[in-house]
Amino acid sequence: MFRFPAAGLFCCFLFFLIAGLAGPARAQADEDAPPPKRELRAFWIASVANIDWPVQRGQSPALYRRDYLKLLDAGQQAGLNAAFVQIRPVSDAFYKSGLEPWSKYLTGQQGKAPAGDDDPLPFLITEAHKRGMEFHAWFNPYRATMDSVTRTLAPSHPLKQHPEWFIKYNGQYLYNPGLPEVRAYIKRVIMDVVRRYDIDAVHFDDYFYPYPEAGKVLPDAAAFRAHNPDSLKLADWRRQNVNALIHDLHDSIRAAKRWVKFGISPFGVWMNKSKAFPEGSDTRAGQPSYANLYADTRLWLQKGWIDYIVPQLYWSTNFKLCPYPVLVDWWVKNRFDRHLYIGHGTYRMLESTRSDTTWRNPRELPRQIRLNRSYGGEVGGSVFFSARSLVKNPLGTTDSLRQDLFRAPALVPTMPWLDAVPPQPVANAVLSRAGRQITLGWESGPPAADGDAATYYALYRFDGDEQPTPNDPRSILALPRPAPGNPGAYIDTTAVPGQAYAYYLTAFDRLHNESRPVRLFTSGKLPVEVVKAGSPAVAAGTPPPIVMAPPVAVTPSEADLVKVKIKQAEDKVKVKAEAKKKRGFFARLFGRK
């Protein structure tokens, strides 16, 4: 047996003693370190086969709206800031479309409209926005049916109108990606939604060419012969077909609405590393997307054809064939300055799988998110599959996220290649303090140089002796989003009497660029204070004058939601209150205890 020399033994003892003492200090430092201010946190809401929503087919609009709100509320409570909602699962629609029939997953019968001719999509978008969540419209581009039964398809279904566009494979009908008219039609469907609805992004999942089945041949030989002007090999031709759709969509979305993002969630492995593909990942995946699905996701990132990618890394840290840490590292190195979000398989915690038992450990998902954050912003966030699994709180993991990693709010990361111009600061900001209640009101500033106005706001609060650090999201008190055209307002009911505070108020545009702050200071020493905001150009720590004023005719017992209308007149403030019993949404979510 090897023996340590006496001196070496002492050094080892000293090393472990120091390490043991440093361990708690490091843990405390990690806990004190601010969480990322910018981080996408989202879930997929799958409608195909009613996986997540609607709960049942054929529900009344009141019921399917109620169930959708339950999902959003659960996501909001968990700290999410985006929802990826499947609105076209099988060449059908969860919205009014002149191109495709109503989805059977919504109404119970394909082509049948909801009761009262309801169009759910504006409601789905508006309610997500009310909760500070982006709405990513999720399309499956090529799938036409989930089975081979065609008699139940609506007469307006494209398969009935243009049967020559489709191929049958593995018991399903699929659009033939090799036909130019198919690509033009798919683009038309998606751009119809982009132009008519207020979505934040177009989102695709991993279904391009179908996953291969042993012994089955994809019947696209005729299209290969007819539409291959470059005389490519079959695999390269198929990739070219998908590339053409992605590139064309990118350009079309940009031309229509420059603020609408385009993102894709592919199978988690582009290619396994080999002599032929030295740039691949050190994995042994069975069906990598480049070779098997003909989806060259790495090229799309290189070319800038997509704004974000969400590889589906549904494997655990210890899964030998495709270890989570190996793949995260590969995607970080191959994201080409586009956003990388990770798709997490939260549903795996509800399975009794024997192939990847690490998912039975409640620490696995938090471990993955901590690993993502260790890349210093290179990984921009997480998307969870799917909404139902997150709501079920598997192994208590959702509670763990809410209480720990997601305990502070997060802002959606910016995309400077789409928009790097911040909005103008807010105008006419006023603070009034009477007793325990501090009321803040403001108006939107003028449009920015690119024409963008403010969409929502962030209100930061700092104690009087605290150094303002707006980069720490734990200082965010609220993220108000007033209705368009309305002034902003917020009541801070958590302020301590006699305590001095500094409030920083910033504006955000549609793509989450943040304005310079305006500052409002309250000393807490006067019975009543009315304070106008300091100019954004004023140095931090220089408080504006405090003006004595009559008490504001609102007390905490009378109202918790106040609408403030400010008229431009020196030292005059008019405050209008509406009685409400409940605290506002953002106060409930972000208010200090």
XYZ file of C-alpha atoms in Angstrom:
593
model
C 0.000 0.000 0.000
C 1.206 3.486 -0.839
C 2.080 5.592 2.222
C 2.175 9.391 2.531
C 5.327 10.885 4.038
C 4.629 12.591 7.338
C 4.961 16.063 5.838
C 2.716 15.088 2.929
C 0.145 13.688 5.318
C 0.071 16.961 7.230
C -0.320 18.951 3.989
C -3.224 16.769 2.899
C -4.891 17.216 6.270
C -4.412 20.980 6.018
C -5.797 21.022 2.471
C -8.985 19.174 3.409
C -9.438 21.304 6.525
C -9.271 24.488 4.435
C -11.511 22.999 1.777
C -14.032 22.011 4.419
C -14.068 25.510 5.826
C -14.235 27.064 2.371
C -17.094 24.845 1.269
C -19.812 26.595 3.304
C -18.330 29.953 2.312
C -18.516 29.026 -1.376
C -22.085 27.795 -0.920
C -23.007 31.072 0.786
C -21.334 33.011 -2.022
C -23.289 31.036 -4.608
C -26.514 31.775 -2.762
C -25.669 35.483 -2.534
C -24.688 35.718 -6.203
C -27.455 37.310 -8.243
C -29.361 35.040 -10.627
C -29.294 35.996 -14.313
C -31.356 39.042 -15.119
C -31.919 37.794 -18.686
C -33.124 34.224 -19.076
C -35.870 32.672 -21.158
C -38.091 30.369 -19.081
C -40.835 28.666 -21.023
C -42.924 25.561 -21.513
C -44.443 23.851 -24.511
C -48.238 23.625 -24.527
C -48.941 20.704 -26.867
C -52.366 20.469 -28.487
C -51.781 17.385 -30.694
C -53.656 14.428 -29.220
C -54.685 16.861 -26.438
C -51.414 16.253 -24.621
C -51.628 19.485 -22.614
C -54.520 21.549 -23.911
C -57.432 21.527 -24.576
C -58.130 19.042 -21.806
C -61.015 17.557 -23.835
C -62.161 17.940 -27.400
C -65.379 19.798 -28.050
C -65.328 21.966 -24.935
C -67.142 25.283 -24.924
C -64.974 28.379 -25.376
C -65.506 29.212 -21.715
C -64.080 25.864 -20.632
C -61.086 25.708 -22.949
C -60.250 29.284 -22.071
C -60.460 28.452 -18.362
C -58.141 25.458 -18.764
C -55.654 27.507 -20.763
C -55.560 30.150 -18.028
C -54.847 27.445 -15.473
C -51.758 26.451 -17.435
C -50.600 30.042 -17.819
C -51.163 30.775 -14.135
C -49.167 27.694 -13.181
C -46.369 28.740 -15.510
C -46.395 32.277 -14.181
C -46.291 30.998 -10.608
C -43.276 28.864 -11.526
C -41.464 31.960 -12.819
C -41.838 31.417 -16.574
C -41.819 34.279 -19.071
C -42.843 32.567 -22.329
C -45.329 30.004 -23.649
C -44.815 27.910 -26.788
C -48.365 27.045 -27.866
C -49.086 24.532 -30.634
C -51.621 26.173 -32.949
C -51.181 23.940 -36.047
C -50.617 20.299 -35.061
C -51.705 18.424 -38.235
C -52.339 20.912 -41.027
C -55.305 22.259 -39.063
C -55.921 25.412 -37.093
C -56.545 26.697 -33.585
C -57.500 30.026 -35.143
C -59.761 31.343 -37.909
C -58.127 30.317 -41.144
C -59.181 30.611 -44.745
C -56.539 28.036 -45.640
C -56.979 25.138 -43.236
C -59.844 23.608 -41.230
C -60.497 23.972 -37.531
C -58.642 21.362 -35.499
C -60.479 18.328 -34.183
C -58.356 18.621 -31.053
C -60.231 21.849 -30.341
C -63.810 21.197 -31.415
C -63.973 17.388 -31.643
C -64.573 17.377 -35.389
C -62.159 18.702 -37.961
C -63.622 21.678 -39.798
C -66.239 22.405 -37.142
C -65.977 25.921 -35.720
C -66.042 26.578 -31.972
C -69.328 27.661 -30.433
C -70.196 31.237 -31.247
C -67.585 31.240 -34.006
C -64.964 31.941 -31.343
C -61.401 32.596 -32.453
C -59.191 31.423 -29.576
C -55.866 32.792 -30.802
C -56.267 36.489 -29.857
C -57.299 35.373 -26.374
C -54.341 32.980 -26.085
C -51.907 35.730 -27.054
C -53.458 38.485 -24.924
C -53.574 36.390 -21.767
C -49.942 35.360 -22.164
C -48.938 38.999 -22.585
C -50.964 40.013 -19.520
C -48.792 37.657 -17.494
C -45.556 39.046 -18.903
C -45.088 36.001 -21.143
C -44.051 35.914 -24.792
C -46.301 33.924 -27.126
C -44.447 31.619 -29.515
C -46.818 30.217 -32.149
C -45.819 26.571 -32.589
C -46.378 25.040 -36.033
C -45.744 21.519 -37.234
C -44.837 22.279 -40.847
C -45.056 18.900 -42.598
C -47.373 16.614 -40.636
C -50.859 16.269 -42.165
C -52.405 13.434 -40.122
C -51.616 11.294 -37.105
C -52.962 8.166 -38.834
C -53.912 6.927 -42.297
C -57.674 7.466 -41.913
C -58.853 10.099 -44.362
C -62.642 9.801 -44.176
C -62.780 12.031 -41.074
C -60.797 14.837 -42.680
C -62.707 18.016 -43.424
C -63.426 18.716 -47.113
C -61.244 21.821 -46.806
C -58.224 19.864 -45.563
C -55.311 20.228 -48.009
C -55.081 16.444 -48.356
C -58.557 16.459 -49.873
C -57.805 19.492 -52.033
C -54.309 18.537 -53.240
C -53.638 14.817 -52.677
C -50.603 15.041 -54.974
C -48.814 17.132 -52.346
C -48.651 14.295 -49.825
C -46.793 11.078 -49.142
C -47.844 8.247 -46.876
C -45.223 6.904 -44.515
C -45.401 4.787 -41.373
C -49.182 5.102 -41.074
C -49.299 8.894 -41.514
C -49.748 11.414 -44.280
C -47.008 14.011 -44.634
C -46.424 16.953 -46.924
C -43.754 16.156 -49.510
C -40.930 18.632 -48.732
C -39.475 18.105 -52.204
C -42.338 19.901 -53.971
C -41.906 23.667 -54.472
C -45.670 24.171 -54.297
C -45.706 22.506 -50.865
C -43.048 24.846 -49.537
C -44.916 27.838 -50.941
C -48.140 26.690 -49.279
C -46.548 26.094 -45.869
C -44.992 29.553 -46.012
C -48.376 31.009 -46.928
C -50.044 29.374 -43.912
C -47.421 30.625 -41.481
C -47.215 34.123 -42.898
C -51.003 34.384 -42.667
C -50.656 34.029 -38.883
C -47.659 36.362 -38.712
C -49.544 39.128 -40.487
C -52.929 38.764 -38.759
C -52.022 37.980 -35.143
C -49.832 39.628 -32.514
C -47.471 36.685 -31.977
C -43.926 37.097 -30.693
C -42.338 34.202 -32.567
C -42.809 31.422 -35.105
C -41.689 28.106 -33.658
C -41.046 24.674 -35.233
C -40.461 21.377 -33.443
C -38.227 18.492 -34.580
C -40.464 17.008 -37.314
C -39.027 17.721 -40.756
C -38.543 14.620 -42.849
C -40.006 11.768 -40.770
C -37.987 9.654 -38.373
C -36.904 6.609 -40.413
C -38.504 3.226 -39.755
C -36.592 0.026 -40.478
C -37.648 -1.616 -43.731
C -39.745 1.352 -44.904
C -38.920 3.581 -47.861
C -40.015 7.195 -48.112
C -41.896 7.492 -51.431
C -40.427 10.739 -52.771
C -38.568 9.352 -55.805
C -40.814 11.126 -58.324
C -40.201 14.513 -56.717
C -36.471 13.750 -56.576
C -36.402 13.152 -60.318
C -38.576 16.148 -61.185
C -37.145 18.816 -58.844
C -33.404 18.275 -58.597
C -31.814 20.841 -60.917
C -28.463 20.625 -59.112
C -28.249 16.829 -59.536
C -27.709 16.333 -55.825
C -27.592 13.017 -54.071
C -30.863 12.041 -52.402
C -29.807 12.965 -48.839
C -28.348 16.306 -49.905
C -31.443 17.038 -51.997
C -33.698 16.415 -49.028
C -31.613 18.725 -46.855
C -31.736 21.353 -49.567
C -35.539 21.169 -49.563
C -35.724 21.842 -45.834
C -33.049 24.545 -46.065
C -35.085 26.320 -48.741
C -38.164 26.478 -46.509
C -36.215 27.738 -43.488
C -34.360 30.390 -45.473
C -37.485 31.601 -47.262
C -39.475 31.803 -44.048
C -36.722 33.759 -42.346
C -36.739 36.381 -45.083
C -40.536 36.543 -45.221
C -40.948 37.012 -41.465
C -38.335 39.782 -41.449
C -40.082 41.605 -44.270
C -43.504 41.376 -42.612
C -42.725 42.086 -38.936
C -39.133 42.672 -37.908
C -39.893 41.939 -34.240
C -41.262 38.417 -34.790
C -38.612 35.823 -33.944
C -38.065 32.519 -35.725
C -36.945 29.542 -33.653
C -36.642 25.789 -33.979
C -36.468 22.915 -31.504
C -34.618 20.043 -33.196
C -33.662 16.593 -32.038
C -30.832 17.107 -29.558
C -27.983 15.651 -31.636
C -26.954 17.233 -34.930
C -24.427 14.477 -35.769
C -22.353 12.050 -33.767
C -18.634 12.743 -33.974
C -16.845 10.613 -36.551
C -14.116 10.825 -39.183
C -16.708 12.068 -41.656
C -18.125 14.556 -39.124
C -15.316 15.661 -36.793
C -17.428 18.683 -35.847
C -20.159 16.438 -34.389
C -20.805 15.791 -30.695
C -19.172 13.002 -28.703
C -22.420 11.024 -28.555
C -24.000 7.855 -29.931
C -27.494 9.006 -30.859
C -29.511 6.656 -33.052
C -31.157 9.245 -35.307
C -29.220 12.510 -35.509
C -31.103 15.315 -37.213
C -28.644 15.988 -40.049
C -28.505 12.419 -41.339
C -31.939 11.074 -40.424
C -34.316 14.036 -40.473
C -32.403 16.017 -43.106
C -32.464 19.051 -40.818
C -29.120 20.858 -40.932
C -29.724 22.918 -37.823
C -26.056 23.856 -37.503
C -26.124 25.437 -40.971
C -29.242 27.444 -40.098
C -27.410 28.924 -37.130
C -24.295 29.652 -39.205
C -26.362 31.439 -41.840
C -28.438 33.361 -39.310
C -31.688 31.947 -40.711
C -33.092 31.356 -37.226
C -33.002 33.534 -34.126
C -32.913 30.810 -31.519
C -32.531 27.068 -31.223
C -33.940 24.786 -28.513
C -32.281 21.362 -28.857
C -34.357 18.697 -27.149
C -31.864 17.430 -24.582
C -34.212 15.073 -22.804
C -31.375 12.904 -21.495
C -29.958 13.032 -17.998
C -26.502 13.990 -16.825
C -25.521 10.321 -16.542
C -27.047 8.919 -19.735
C -24.078 7.241 -21.429
C -25.120 7.493 -25.083
C -25.994 11.204 -25.019
C -24.858 12.795 -21.733
C -26.517 16.108 -21.012
C -23.276 17.978 -20.155
C -21.584 16.835 -23.373
C -24.440 18.092 -25.512
C -24.846 21.419 -23.720
C -21.162 22.073 -24.267
C -21.423 21.137 -27.964
C -24.383 23.426 -28.577
C -22.677 26.318 -26.781
C -19.742 25.955 -29.165
C -22.007 25.718 -32.217
C -24.668 28.354 -31.638
C -22.944 30.957 -33.870
C -24.096 34.001 -31.887
C -27.755 33.048 -31.970
C -29.725 32.290 -28.832
C -29.394 28.829 -27.355
C -32.156 27.630 -25.056
C -32.247 24.069 -23.758
C -35.278 21.813 -24.065
C -35.638 19.839 -20.822
C -37.620 16.598 -20.574
C -39.602 17.261 -17.413
C -41.999 14.501 -18.467
C -39.184 12.012 -17.835
C -39.695 12.465 -14.091
C -43.217 11.063 -14.468
C -41.962 7.907 -16.204
C -40.759 4.681 -14.634
C -38.042 4.339 -17.240
C -35.182 1.940 -16.650
C -33.035 3.357 -19.420
C -32.311 6.653 -17.662
C -32.974 6.263 -13.944
C -31.184 9.509 -13.052
C -34.480 11.250 -13.837
C -35.850 9.743 -10.614
C -33.560 12.094 -8.693
C -35.299 15.413 -7.881
C -31.922 17.148 -8.089
C -31.433 16.324 -11.775
C -33.396 19.192 -13.342
C -31.953 21.883 -11.024
C -28.507 20.423 -11.748
C -29.093 20.870 -15.483
C -30.187 24.487 -15.055
C -27.164 25.272 -12.882
C -24.925 23.786 -15.554
C -26.609 25.987 -18.162
C -25.949 29.064 -16.043
C -22.306 28.138 -15.550
C -21.690 29.150 -19.181
C -22.089 32.824 -18.303
C -24.991 33.667 -20.573
C -24.000 31.415 -23.487
C -27.067 29.325 -22.625
C -29.962 31.770 -22.699
C -32.613 29.761 -20.870
C -34.810 26.683 -20.673
C -37.993 25.335 -22.243
C -39.805 22.475 -20.521
C -41.714 19.664 -22.173
C -44.398 19.799 -21.459
C -46.793 22.094 -19.630
C -48.754 19.298 -18.008
C -45.638 17.687 -16.569
C -44.460 20.982 -15.110
C -47.877 21.655 -13.568
C -47.876 18.215 -11.923
C -44.791 19.261 -9.957
C -42.912 15.970 -10.499
C -40.729 15.034 -7.522
C -41.430 18.503 -6.146
C -39.155 19.959 -8.829
C -41.466 22.780 -9.899
C -41.703 23.952 -6.295
C -37.916 23.754 -6.072
C -37.481 25.967 -9.141
C -39.961 28.526 -7.859
C -38.336 28.722 -4.427
C -34.738 28.672 -5.565
C -33.456 29.015 -9.130
C -36.516 30.921 -10.396
C -37.252 32.853 -7.213
C -36.351 36.167 -8.879
C -38.028 37.366 -12.080
C -36.128 37.090 -15.358
C -36.320 39.250 -18.451
C -36.326 37.728 -21.921
C -32.869 38.033 -23.557
C -32.439 40.687 -26.214
C -31.671 39.946 -29.875
C -29.444 42.796 -31.108
C -29.450 41.486 -34.685
C -33.199 42.213 -34.727
C -33.253 45.412 -32.671
C -30.618 47.097 -30.527
C -32.337 50.481 -30.083
C -33.691 50.988 -26.535
C -36.966 52.828 -25.966
C -37.080 56.347 -24.571
C -37.282 56.692 -20.770
C -40.670 57.177 -19.155
C -42.104 60.679 -18.868
C -43.747 62.588 -16.002
C -42.974 59.996 -13.348
C -44.303 60.951 -9.916
C -44.105 59.310 -6.497
C -46.520 60.097 -3.687
C -46.128 58.720 -0.195
C -48.778 58.837 2.511
C -48.504 56.621 5.534
C -47.609 53.054 4.603
C -48.480 53.434 0.941
C -46.234 54.588 -1.893
C -47.933 55.271 -5.224
C -46.010 55.668 -8.465
C -47.383 56.911 -11.774
C -45.826 57.628 -15.158
C -46.465 58.044 -18.855
C -44.804 56.419 -21.819
C -41.953 58.373 -23.329
C -41.922 59.392 -26.991
C -41.169 56.756 -29.636
C -37.523 55.757 -30.043
C -35.481 56.455 -33.159
C -36.722 53.210 -34.721
C -40.350 54.114 -33.994
C -40.781 51.671 -31.115
C -42.775 52.699 -28.057
C -42.622 51.147 -24.611
C -44.418 47.818 -24.205
C -43.843 47.194 -20.500
C -41.797 48.525 -17.594
C -39.535 47.408 -14.769
C -39.722 48.982 -11.335
C -36.641 48.451 -9.144
C -36.579 49.299 -5.445
C -33.516 49.853 -3.282
C -33.204 50.692 0.408
C -31.885 54.156 1.160
C -28.457 52.854 2.206
C -28.274 50.287 -0.602
C -26.125 50.799 -3.681
C -28.473 50.634 -6.707
C -27.558 47.691 -8.932
C -30.203 47.379 -11.640
C -28.450 44.296 -13.034
C -29.666 42.254 -10.058
C -33.200 40.971 -10.816
C -33.855 40.492 -7.105
C -34.295 44.261 -6.935
C -37.186 44.173 -9.416
C -40.346 44.987 -7.536
C -42.751 44.734 -10.466
C -43.002 44.441 -14.241
C -46.105 46.508 -15.021
C -47.698 46.172 -18.453
C -50.504 48.729 -18.763
C -52.983 48.505 -21.602
C -51.792 50.291 -24.747
C -52.334 54.038 -24.477
C -52.859 53.990 -20.707
C -50.488 55.560 -18.166
C -48.529 53.272 -15.882
C -49.224 52.929 -12.184
C -48.083 50.852 -9.252
C -48.754 50.879 -5.502
C -46.003 49.612 -3.229
C -47.751 48.270 -0.137
C -44.621 46.561 1.218
C -42.664 49.729 2.050
C -41.640 50.098 5.679
C -42.764 53.375 7.329
C -39.862 55.727 7.927
C -37.586 53.825 5.546
C -35.926 55.695 2.685
C -36.162 54.127 -0.775
C -34.843 54.731 -4.253
C -37.024 53.576 -7.136
C -35.616 53.074 -10.625
C -38.128 52.891 -13.455
C -37.189 51.643 -16.947
C -39.120 51.014 -20.159
C -38.864 48.016 -22.501
C -39.761 47.674 -26.155
C -41.199 44.633 -27.926
C -37.784 42.962 -28.197
C -36.917 43.635 -24.546
C -34.391 46.443 -24.983
C -34.279 48.475 -21.766
C -34.272 52.272 -21.518
C -32.194 54.433 -19.240
C -33.763 54.667 -15.781
C -35.588 57.542 -14.202
C -35.126 57.799 -10.464
C -37.533 58.558 -7.646
C -36.350 58.986 -4.060
C -38.390 59.061 -0.856
C -36.847 59.827 2.533
C -39.703 58.476 4.633
C -39.178 61.242 7.165
C -42.110 63.443 6.147
C -45.746 62.462 6.743
C -46.543 63.153 3.095
C -44.180 63.316 0.127
C -44.777 64.051 -3.537
C -41.662 63.586 -5.664
C -41.053 64.130 -9.343
C -38.608 61.882 -11.140
C -35.029 62.879 -11.615
C -33.822 63.192 -15.183
C -32.131 60.077 -16.596
C -29.045 62.233 -17.061
C -28.821 63.107 -13.348
C -26.117 61.187 -11.516
C -27.256 58.381 -9.269
C -27.567 59.426 -5.656
C -28.747 62.978 -6.425
C -32.342 63.013 -5.209
C -34.873 65.397 -6.717
C -36.605 67.917 -4.460
C -39.301 66.706 -2.108
C -42.486 68.775 -2.188
C -44.936 68.945 0.690
C -48.490 68.235 -0.458
C -51.862 67.368 1.011
C -52.350 63.676 1.705
C -53.346 61.621 -1.290
C -56.984 60.625 -1.042
C -56.190 56.939 -1.063
C -55.364 54.691 1.861
C -54.196 51.070 1.828
C -57.559 49.948 3.108
C -59.447 51.589 0.240
C -57.554 50.491 -2.852
C -54.657 48.456 -4.144
C -54.860 49.425 -7.791
C -54.471 53.057 -8.779
C -54.521 54.684 -12.183
C -52.443 57.787 -12.250
C -53.036 60.483 -14.829
C -50.463 63.204 -14.923
C -51.074 66.555 -16.583
C -48.062 68.617 -17.435
C -48.240 71.426 -14.928
C -45.503 72.324 -12.510
C -45.796 70.804 -9.046
C -49.375 69.611 -9.692
C -50.271 65.917 -9.438
C -53.657 64.357 -9.860
C -54.191 60.840 -8.600
C -57.269 58.828 -9.427
C -58.025 55.581 -7.576
C -60.210 52.578 -8.289
C -61.217 50.304 -5.436
C -60.079 46.704 -5.670
C -59.879 43.998 -3.032
C -56.927 42.039 -4.446
C -53.383 43.154 -5.050
C -52.346 43.522 -8.674
C -50.789 40.597 -10.508
C -47.204 41.819 -10.510
C -47.431 42.876 -6.879
C -48.507 39.362 -5.945
C -45.724 37.834 -7.983
C -42.825 40.147 -7.251
C -43.826 42.032 -4.103
C -41.394 41.837 -1.231
C -42.505 40.051 1.934
